[in-house]
XYZ file of C-alpha atoms in Angstrom:
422
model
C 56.397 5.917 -38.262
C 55.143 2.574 -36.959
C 56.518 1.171 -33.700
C 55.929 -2.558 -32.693
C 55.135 -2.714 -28.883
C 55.268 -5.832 -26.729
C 54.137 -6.483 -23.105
C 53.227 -9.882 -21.390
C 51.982 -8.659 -17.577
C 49.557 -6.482 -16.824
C 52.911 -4.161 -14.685
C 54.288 -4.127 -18.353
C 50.909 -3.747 -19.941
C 51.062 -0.502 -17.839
C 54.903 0.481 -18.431
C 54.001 0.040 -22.151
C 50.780 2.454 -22.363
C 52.289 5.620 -20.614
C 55.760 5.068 -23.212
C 53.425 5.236 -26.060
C 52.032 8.385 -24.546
C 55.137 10.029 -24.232
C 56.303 8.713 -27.491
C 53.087 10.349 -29.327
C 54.630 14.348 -27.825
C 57.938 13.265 -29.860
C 56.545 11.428 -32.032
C 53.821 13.146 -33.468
C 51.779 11.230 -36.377
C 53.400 7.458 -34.865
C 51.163 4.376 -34.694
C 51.546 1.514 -32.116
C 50.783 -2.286 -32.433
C 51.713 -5.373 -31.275
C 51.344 -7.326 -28.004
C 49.786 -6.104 -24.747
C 46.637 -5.745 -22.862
C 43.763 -3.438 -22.208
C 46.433 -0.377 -21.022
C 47.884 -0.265 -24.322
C 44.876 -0.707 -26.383
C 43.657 2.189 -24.472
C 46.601 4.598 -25.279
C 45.705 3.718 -28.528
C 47.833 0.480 -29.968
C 46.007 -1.727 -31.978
C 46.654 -4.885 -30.094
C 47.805 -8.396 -32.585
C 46.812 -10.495 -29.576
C 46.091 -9.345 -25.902
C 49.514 -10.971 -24.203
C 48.699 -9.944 -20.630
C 45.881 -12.661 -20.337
C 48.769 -15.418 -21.080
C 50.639 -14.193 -18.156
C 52.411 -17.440 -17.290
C 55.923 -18.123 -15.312
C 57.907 -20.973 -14.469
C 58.884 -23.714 -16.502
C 55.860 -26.065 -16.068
C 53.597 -23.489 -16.934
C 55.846 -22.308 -20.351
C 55.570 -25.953 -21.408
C 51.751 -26.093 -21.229
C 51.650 -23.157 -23.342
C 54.369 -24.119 -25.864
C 52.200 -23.939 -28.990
C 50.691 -20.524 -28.572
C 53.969 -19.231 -27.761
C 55.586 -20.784 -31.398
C 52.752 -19.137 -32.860
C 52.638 -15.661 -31.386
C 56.574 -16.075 -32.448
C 55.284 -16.918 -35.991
C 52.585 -14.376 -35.774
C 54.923 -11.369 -35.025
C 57.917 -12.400 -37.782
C 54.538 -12.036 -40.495
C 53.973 -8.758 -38.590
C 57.758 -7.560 -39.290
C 57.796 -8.773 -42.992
C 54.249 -7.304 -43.871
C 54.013 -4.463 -41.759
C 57.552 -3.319 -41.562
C 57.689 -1.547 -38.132
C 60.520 0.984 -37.861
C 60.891 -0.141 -34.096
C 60.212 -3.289 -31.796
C 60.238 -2.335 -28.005
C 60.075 -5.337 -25.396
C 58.870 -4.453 -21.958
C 59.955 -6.940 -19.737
C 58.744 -10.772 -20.338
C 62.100 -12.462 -21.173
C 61.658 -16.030 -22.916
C 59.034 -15.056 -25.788
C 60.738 -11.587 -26.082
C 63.962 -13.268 -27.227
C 62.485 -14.874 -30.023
C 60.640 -11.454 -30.535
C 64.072 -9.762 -31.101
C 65.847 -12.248 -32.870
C 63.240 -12.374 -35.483
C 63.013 -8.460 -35.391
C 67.151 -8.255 -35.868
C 66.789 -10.799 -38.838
C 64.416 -8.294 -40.803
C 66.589 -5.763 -40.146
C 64.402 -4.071 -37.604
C 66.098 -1.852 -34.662
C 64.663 -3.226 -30.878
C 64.625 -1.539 -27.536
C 64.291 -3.126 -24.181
C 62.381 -1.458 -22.007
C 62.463 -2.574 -18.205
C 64.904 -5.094 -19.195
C 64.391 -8.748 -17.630
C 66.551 -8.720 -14.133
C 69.432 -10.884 -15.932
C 71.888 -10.229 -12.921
C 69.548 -12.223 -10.456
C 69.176 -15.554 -12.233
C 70.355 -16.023 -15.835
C 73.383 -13.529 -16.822
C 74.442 -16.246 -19.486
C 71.536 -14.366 -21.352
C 73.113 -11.053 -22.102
C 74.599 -12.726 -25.262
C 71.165 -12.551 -26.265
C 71.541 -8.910 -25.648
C 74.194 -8.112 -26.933
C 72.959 -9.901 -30.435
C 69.512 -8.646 -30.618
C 69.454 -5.716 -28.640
C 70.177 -1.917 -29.716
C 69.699 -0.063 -26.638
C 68.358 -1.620 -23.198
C 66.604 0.931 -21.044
C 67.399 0.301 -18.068
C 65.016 0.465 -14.651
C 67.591 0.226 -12.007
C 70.477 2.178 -11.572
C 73.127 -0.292 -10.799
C 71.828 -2.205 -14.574
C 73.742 0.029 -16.830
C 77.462 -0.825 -15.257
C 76.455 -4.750 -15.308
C 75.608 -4.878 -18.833
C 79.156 -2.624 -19.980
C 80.680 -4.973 -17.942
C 79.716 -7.578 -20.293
C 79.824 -5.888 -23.473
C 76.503 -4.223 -23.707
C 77.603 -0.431 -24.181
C 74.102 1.031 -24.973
C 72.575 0.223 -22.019
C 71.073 3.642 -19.952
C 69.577 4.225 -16.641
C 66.319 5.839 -17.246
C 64.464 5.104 -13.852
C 61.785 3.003 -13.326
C 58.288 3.596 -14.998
C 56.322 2.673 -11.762
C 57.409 5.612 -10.174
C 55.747 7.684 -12.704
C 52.142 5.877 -12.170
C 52.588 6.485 -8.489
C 53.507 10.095 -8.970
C 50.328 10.628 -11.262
C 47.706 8.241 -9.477
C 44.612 9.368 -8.079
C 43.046 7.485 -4.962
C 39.082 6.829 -4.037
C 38.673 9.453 -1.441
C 35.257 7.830 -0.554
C 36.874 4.417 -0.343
C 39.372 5.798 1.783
C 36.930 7.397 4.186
C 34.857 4.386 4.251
C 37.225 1.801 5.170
C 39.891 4.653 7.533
C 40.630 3.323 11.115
C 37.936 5.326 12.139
C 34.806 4.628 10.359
C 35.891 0.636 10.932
C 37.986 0.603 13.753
C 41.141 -2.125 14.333
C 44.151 -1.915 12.283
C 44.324 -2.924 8.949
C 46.492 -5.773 7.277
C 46.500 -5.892 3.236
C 47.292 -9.026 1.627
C 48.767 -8.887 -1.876
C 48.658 -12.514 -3.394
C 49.818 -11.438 -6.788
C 48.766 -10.358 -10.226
C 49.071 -13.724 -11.814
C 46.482 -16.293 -11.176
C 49.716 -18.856 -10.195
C 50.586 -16.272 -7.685
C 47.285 -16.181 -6.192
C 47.350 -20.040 -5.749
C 50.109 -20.785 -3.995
C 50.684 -17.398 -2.128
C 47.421 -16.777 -1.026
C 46.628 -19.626 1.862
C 49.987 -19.310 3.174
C 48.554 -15.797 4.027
C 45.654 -15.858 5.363
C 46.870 -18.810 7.787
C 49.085 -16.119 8.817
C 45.902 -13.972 9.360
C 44.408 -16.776 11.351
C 47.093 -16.571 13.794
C 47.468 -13.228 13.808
C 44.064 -12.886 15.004
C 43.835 -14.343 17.989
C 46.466 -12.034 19.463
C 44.797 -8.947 17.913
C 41.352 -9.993 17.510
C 40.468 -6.093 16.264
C 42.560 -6.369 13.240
C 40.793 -6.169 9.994
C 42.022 -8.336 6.658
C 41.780 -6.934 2.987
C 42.798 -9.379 0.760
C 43.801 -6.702 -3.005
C 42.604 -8.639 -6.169
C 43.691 -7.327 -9.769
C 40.451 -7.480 -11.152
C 36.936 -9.334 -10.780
C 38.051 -12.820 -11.888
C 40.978 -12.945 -9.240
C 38.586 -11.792 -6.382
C 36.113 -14.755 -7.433
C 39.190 -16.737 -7.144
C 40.332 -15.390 -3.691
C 37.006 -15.966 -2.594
C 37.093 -19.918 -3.195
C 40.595 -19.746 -2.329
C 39.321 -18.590 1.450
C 36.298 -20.406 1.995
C 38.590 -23.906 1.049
C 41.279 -22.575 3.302
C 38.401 -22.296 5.750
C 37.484 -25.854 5.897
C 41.038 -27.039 5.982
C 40.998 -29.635 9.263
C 44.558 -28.299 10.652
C 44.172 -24.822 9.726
C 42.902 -22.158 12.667
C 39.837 -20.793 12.134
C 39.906 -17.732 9.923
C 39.001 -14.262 10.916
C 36.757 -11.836 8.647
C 38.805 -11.299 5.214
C 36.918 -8.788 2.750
C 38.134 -9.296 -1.163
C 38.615 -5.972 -2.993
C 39.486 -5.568 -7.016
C 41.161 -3.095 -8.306
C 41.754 -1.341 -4.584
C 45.162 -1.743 -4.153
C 46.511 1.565 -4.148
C 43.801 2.396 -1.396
C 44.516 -0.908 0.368
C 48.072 0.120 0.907
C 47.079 3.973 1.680
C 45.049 3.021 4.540
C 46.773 -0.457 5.894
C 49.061 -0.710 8.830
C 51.385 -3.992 7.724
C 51.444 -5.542 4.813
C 51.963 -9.196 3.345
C 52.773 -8.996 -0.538
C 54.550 -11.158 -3.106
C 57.467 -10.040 -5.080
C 57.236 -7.480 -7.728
C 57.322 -4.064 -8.513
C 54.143 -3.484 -6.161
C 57.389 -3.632 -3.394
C 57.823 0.186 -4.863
C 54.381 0.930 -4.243
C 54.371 -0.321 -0.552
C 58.097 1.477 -0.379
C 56.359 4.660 -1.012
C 53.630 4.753 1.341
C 56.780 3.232 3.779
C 54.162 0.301 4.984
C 56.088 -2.551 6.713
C 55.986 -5.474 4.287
C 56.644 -9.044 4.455
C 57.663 -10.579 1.031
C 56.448 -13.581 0.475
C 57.128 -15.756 -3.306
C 56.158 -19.035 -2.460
C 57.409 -21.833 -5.528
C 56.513 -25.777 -5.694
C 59.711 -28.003 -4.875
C 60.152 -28.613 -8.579
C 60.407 -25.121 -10.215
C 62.412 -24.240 -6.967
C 65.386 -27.242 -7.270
C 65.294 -26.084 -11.157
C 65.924 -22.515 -11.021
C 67.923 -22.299 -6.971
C 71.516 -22.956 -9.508
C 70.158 -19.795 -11.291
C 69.435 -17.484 -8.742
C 72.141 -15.010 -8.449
C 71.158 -12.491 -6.315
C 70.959 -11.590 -2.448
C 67.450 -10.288 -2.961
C 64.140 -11.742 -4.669
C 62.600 -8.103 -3.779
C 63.417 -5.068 -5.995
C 63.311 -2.592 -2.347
C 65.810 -4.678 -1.004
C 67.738 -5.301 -4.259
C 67.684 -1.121 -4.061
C 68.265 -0.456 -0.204
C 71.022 -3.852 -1.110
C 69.915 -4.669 2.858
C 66.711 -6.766 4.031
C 64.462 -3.814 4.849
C 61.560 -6.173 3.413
C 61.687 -9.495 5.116
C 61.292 -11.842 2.809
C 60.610 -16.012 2.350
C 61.434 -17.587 -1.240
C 60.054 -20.625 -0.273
C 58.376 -24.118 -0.808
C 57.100 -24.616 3.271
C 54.249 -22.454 4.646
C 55.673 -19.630 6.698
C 52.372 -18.185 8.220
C 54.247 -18.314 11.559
C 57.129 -16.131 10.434
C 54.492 -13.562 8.739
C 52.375 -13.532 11.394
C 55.123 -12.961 13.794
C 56.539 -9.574 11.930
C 53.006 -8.527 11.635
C 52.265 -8.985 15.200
C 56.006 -7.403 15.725
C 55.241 -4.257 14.329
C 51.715 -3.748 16.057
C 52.835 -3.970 19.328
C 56.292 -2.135 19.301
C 56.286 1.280 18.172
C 60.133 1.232 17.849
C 60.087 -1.848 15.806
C 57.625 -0.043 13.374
C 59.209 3.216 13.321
C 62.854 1.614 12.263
C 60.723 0.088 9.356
C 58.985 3.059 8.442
C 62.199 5.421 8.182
C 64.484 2.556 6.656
C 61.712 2.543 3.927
C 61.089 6.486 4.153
C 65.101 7.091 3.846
C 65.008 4.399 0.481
C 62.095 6.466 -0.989
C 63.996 9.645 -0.963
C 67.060 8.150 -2.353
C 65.246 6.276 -5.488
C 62.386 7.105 -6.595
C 62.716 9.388 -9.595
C 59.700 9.744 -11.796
C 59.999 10.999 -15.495
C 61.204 7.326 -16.743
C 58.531 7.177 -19.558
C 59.447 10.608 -21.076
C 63.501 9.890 -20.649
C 62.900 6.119 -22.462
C 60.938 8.155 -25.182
C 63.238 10.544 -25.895
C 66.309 8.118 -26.163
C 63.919 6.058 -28.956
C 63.139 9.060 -30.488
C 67.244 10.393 -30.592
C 68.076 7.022 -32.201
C 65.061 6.623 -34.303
C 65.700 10.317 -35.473
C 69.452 10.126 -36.135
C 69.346 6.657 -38.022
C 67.020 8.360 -40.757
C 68.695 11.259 -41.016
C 72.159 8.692 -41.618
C 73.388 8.694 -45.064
C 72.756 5.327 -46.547
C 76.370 4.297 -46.426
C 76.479 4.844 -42.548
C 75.701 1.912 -40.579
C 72.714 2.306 -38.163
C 74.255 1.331 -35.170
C 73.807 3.222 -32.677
C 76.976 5.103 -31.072
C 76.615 5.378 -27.590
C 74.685 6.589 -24.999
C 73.163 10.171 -25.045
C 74.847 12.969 -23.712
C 72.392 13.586 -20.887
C 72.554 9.867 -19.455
C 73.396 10.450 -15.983
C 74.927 7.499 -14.110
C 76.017 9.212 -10.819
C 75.277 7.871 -7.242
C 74.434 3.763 -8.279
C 74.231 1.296 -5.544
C 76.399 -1.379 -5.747
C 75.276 -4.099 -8.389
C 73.663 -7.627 -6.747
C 76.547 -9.753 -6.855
C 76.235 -12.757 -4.717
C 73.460 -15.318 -4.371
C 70.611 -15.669 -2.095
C 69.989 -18.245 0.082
C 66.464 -19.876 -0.633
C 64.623 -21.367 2.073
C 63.205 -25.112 1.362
């Protein structure tokens, strides 16, 4: 059996490696290819083009990138005609992904979305594209399976969401840990998540450390870590800071070390946080670390998309807890002053912190649920396994949800929209 795979962000790059893991114990003998990064290449996909470096968003950025994306389109149609896959699964990454599936459902190819795109929030006219090219969505969230019935997707299944299962199996740097604890450097700590995507890094990342600027001279022991994906966004937080630092009207900035690939230990060991959207919210919901959210958008891409945006919440904890628990600014201003002043907030008032601490403790023991990669894999293998075992005169459809689905205890679905700030 031969299962096309396709992930565009190095979250879904992640998602996509651990599925083909626990497809390989069902699916003994199964080969993997398609789109991705080094996560799936490692779990042993042979990779058509490494997607996760063209991690783009917004509609500028799309356009700028127009031609690779016709040909990747182009490039995976061949991929369905020549090498036949039995199975396309789409993690994530709407835009490209439709294209993905439509071509997929032309060559008669069943497709699975995996950690569907969060439709409800900002473009629900786009679940006709699910309900054309889709077979089953898996969904991530467990209000997601009711929304799509609602509007005539009836194989869509909660199957929780795969980040819980990294967290669950994650192992941190115990020396890290000990080097950089309260007590070896004394001062609390303040992590600052900029983002995964090299746009996120620009436009979130001097709004923070302005905040760190003013945050200093009230606590002028705390310690800044800014968390960088990798080596080439540390490089790039580095010239980010030392421009920020020569900005005339900016206060002066405090000491801010860079770190790649230390987030998990970065959020282990800080006291507040400051972090962009993104499923990294689940991450800093599970060590209950009192988070800012900031998403920070130029005025164009912001008047474009505000008609879109659907939902109460930019910020999957809150979108959970369906209350702000994680303050957070969808903005186009710099709101240093606001994040400074929750950061400076929950160092100096202990009851402050601890209401943040339990609202995010009480979330964590309501949600998170790890198994998600093994549940998605054995609902592909179920339908992949009863379609060839079909008579040829059956159709392939398939015919509803399995039997173990469970659907009990959803939140409330997002249903109104959320004011931006400008």
């Amino acid at each position: 059996m031969k299962i096309f795979v396709s992930a565009g962000e190095p979250s879904g790059d992640l998602h996509g490696a651990n599925l083909i893991e626990a497809l390989r114990v069902r699916l003994p003998g199964a080969t993997f290819l398609g789109y991705g990064g080094p996560r799936m290449a490692g779990a042993g996909a042979t990779l058509i083009y490494p997607l996760v470096n063209l991690a783009v968003m917004w509609f500028l950025q799309v356009f700028a990138n127009i031609a690779t994306f016709v040909w990747l389109i182009f490039r995976a149609d061949r991929c369905f005609r020549e090498d036949r896959p039995d199975a396309v699964i789409l993690i994530d990454y709407p835009g490209l992904h439709w294209w993905i599936a439509r071509r997929a459902k032309a060559r008669g190819i069943p497709v699975f979305y995996y950690v569907p795109p969060q439709l409800w929030a900002w473009a629900g006219w786009r679940v006709k594209k699910v309900r054309k090219f889709v077979d089953m969505v898996l969904c991530s969230l467990p209000f997601e399976p009711d929304w799509y019935r609602e509007r005539g997707v009836p194989n869509a299944e909660f199957v929780g969401h795969p980040y819980f299962d990294e967290l669950d199996e994650r192992e941190l740097d115990e020396g890290f840990l000990r080097d950089w604890s309260v007590e070896a450097r004394g001062g609390p700590l303040v992590a600052i998540l900029a983002g995964s995507r090299t746009q996120e890094v620009k436009r979130n990342l001097p709004i923070m450390l302005r905040a760190a600027a003013r945050l200093a001279v009230d606590h002028p022991t705390a310690r800044f870590a800014v968390a960088s994906l990798h080596e080439r966004h540390k490089g790039l937080a580095e010239q980010i800071i030392e421009a920020t630092g020569r900005e005339d009207d900016a206060p002066k900035l405090p000491a801010i070390e860079v770190h790649a690939g230390r987030t998990p230990e970065l959020i282990r060991m800080a006291d507040v946080a400051w972090s962009v959207s993104g499923s990294v919210s689940l991450e800093l919901m599970m060590e209950a670390l009192p988070t800012v959210i900031l998403y920070k958008l130029n005025a164009i891409d912001l008047f474009i998309a505000r008609p879109f945006i659907k939902a109460k919440f930019i910020t999957l904890v809150n979108l959970l807890a369906d209350a702000e628990i994680m303050p957070e600014y969808l903005t186009t201003r710099d709101v240093s002053v606001e994040l400074a002043a929750h950061a400076r907030t929950w160092l100096d008032d202990p009851i402050a912190r601890a209401r943040a601490t339990a609202n995010l403790a009480a979330l964590r023991l309501r949600v998170a649920r790890p198994g998600a990669s093994q549940r998605a894999a054995g609902r592909i293998a179920d339908w992949l396994e009863s379609r060839r075992s079909e008579p040829p005169s059956q159709s392939p459809a398939y015919h509803g949800p399995h039997p173990a689905a469970s659907h009990e205890g959803r939140p409330a679905g997002p249903s109104s929209r959320r004011d931006t700030t400008a």
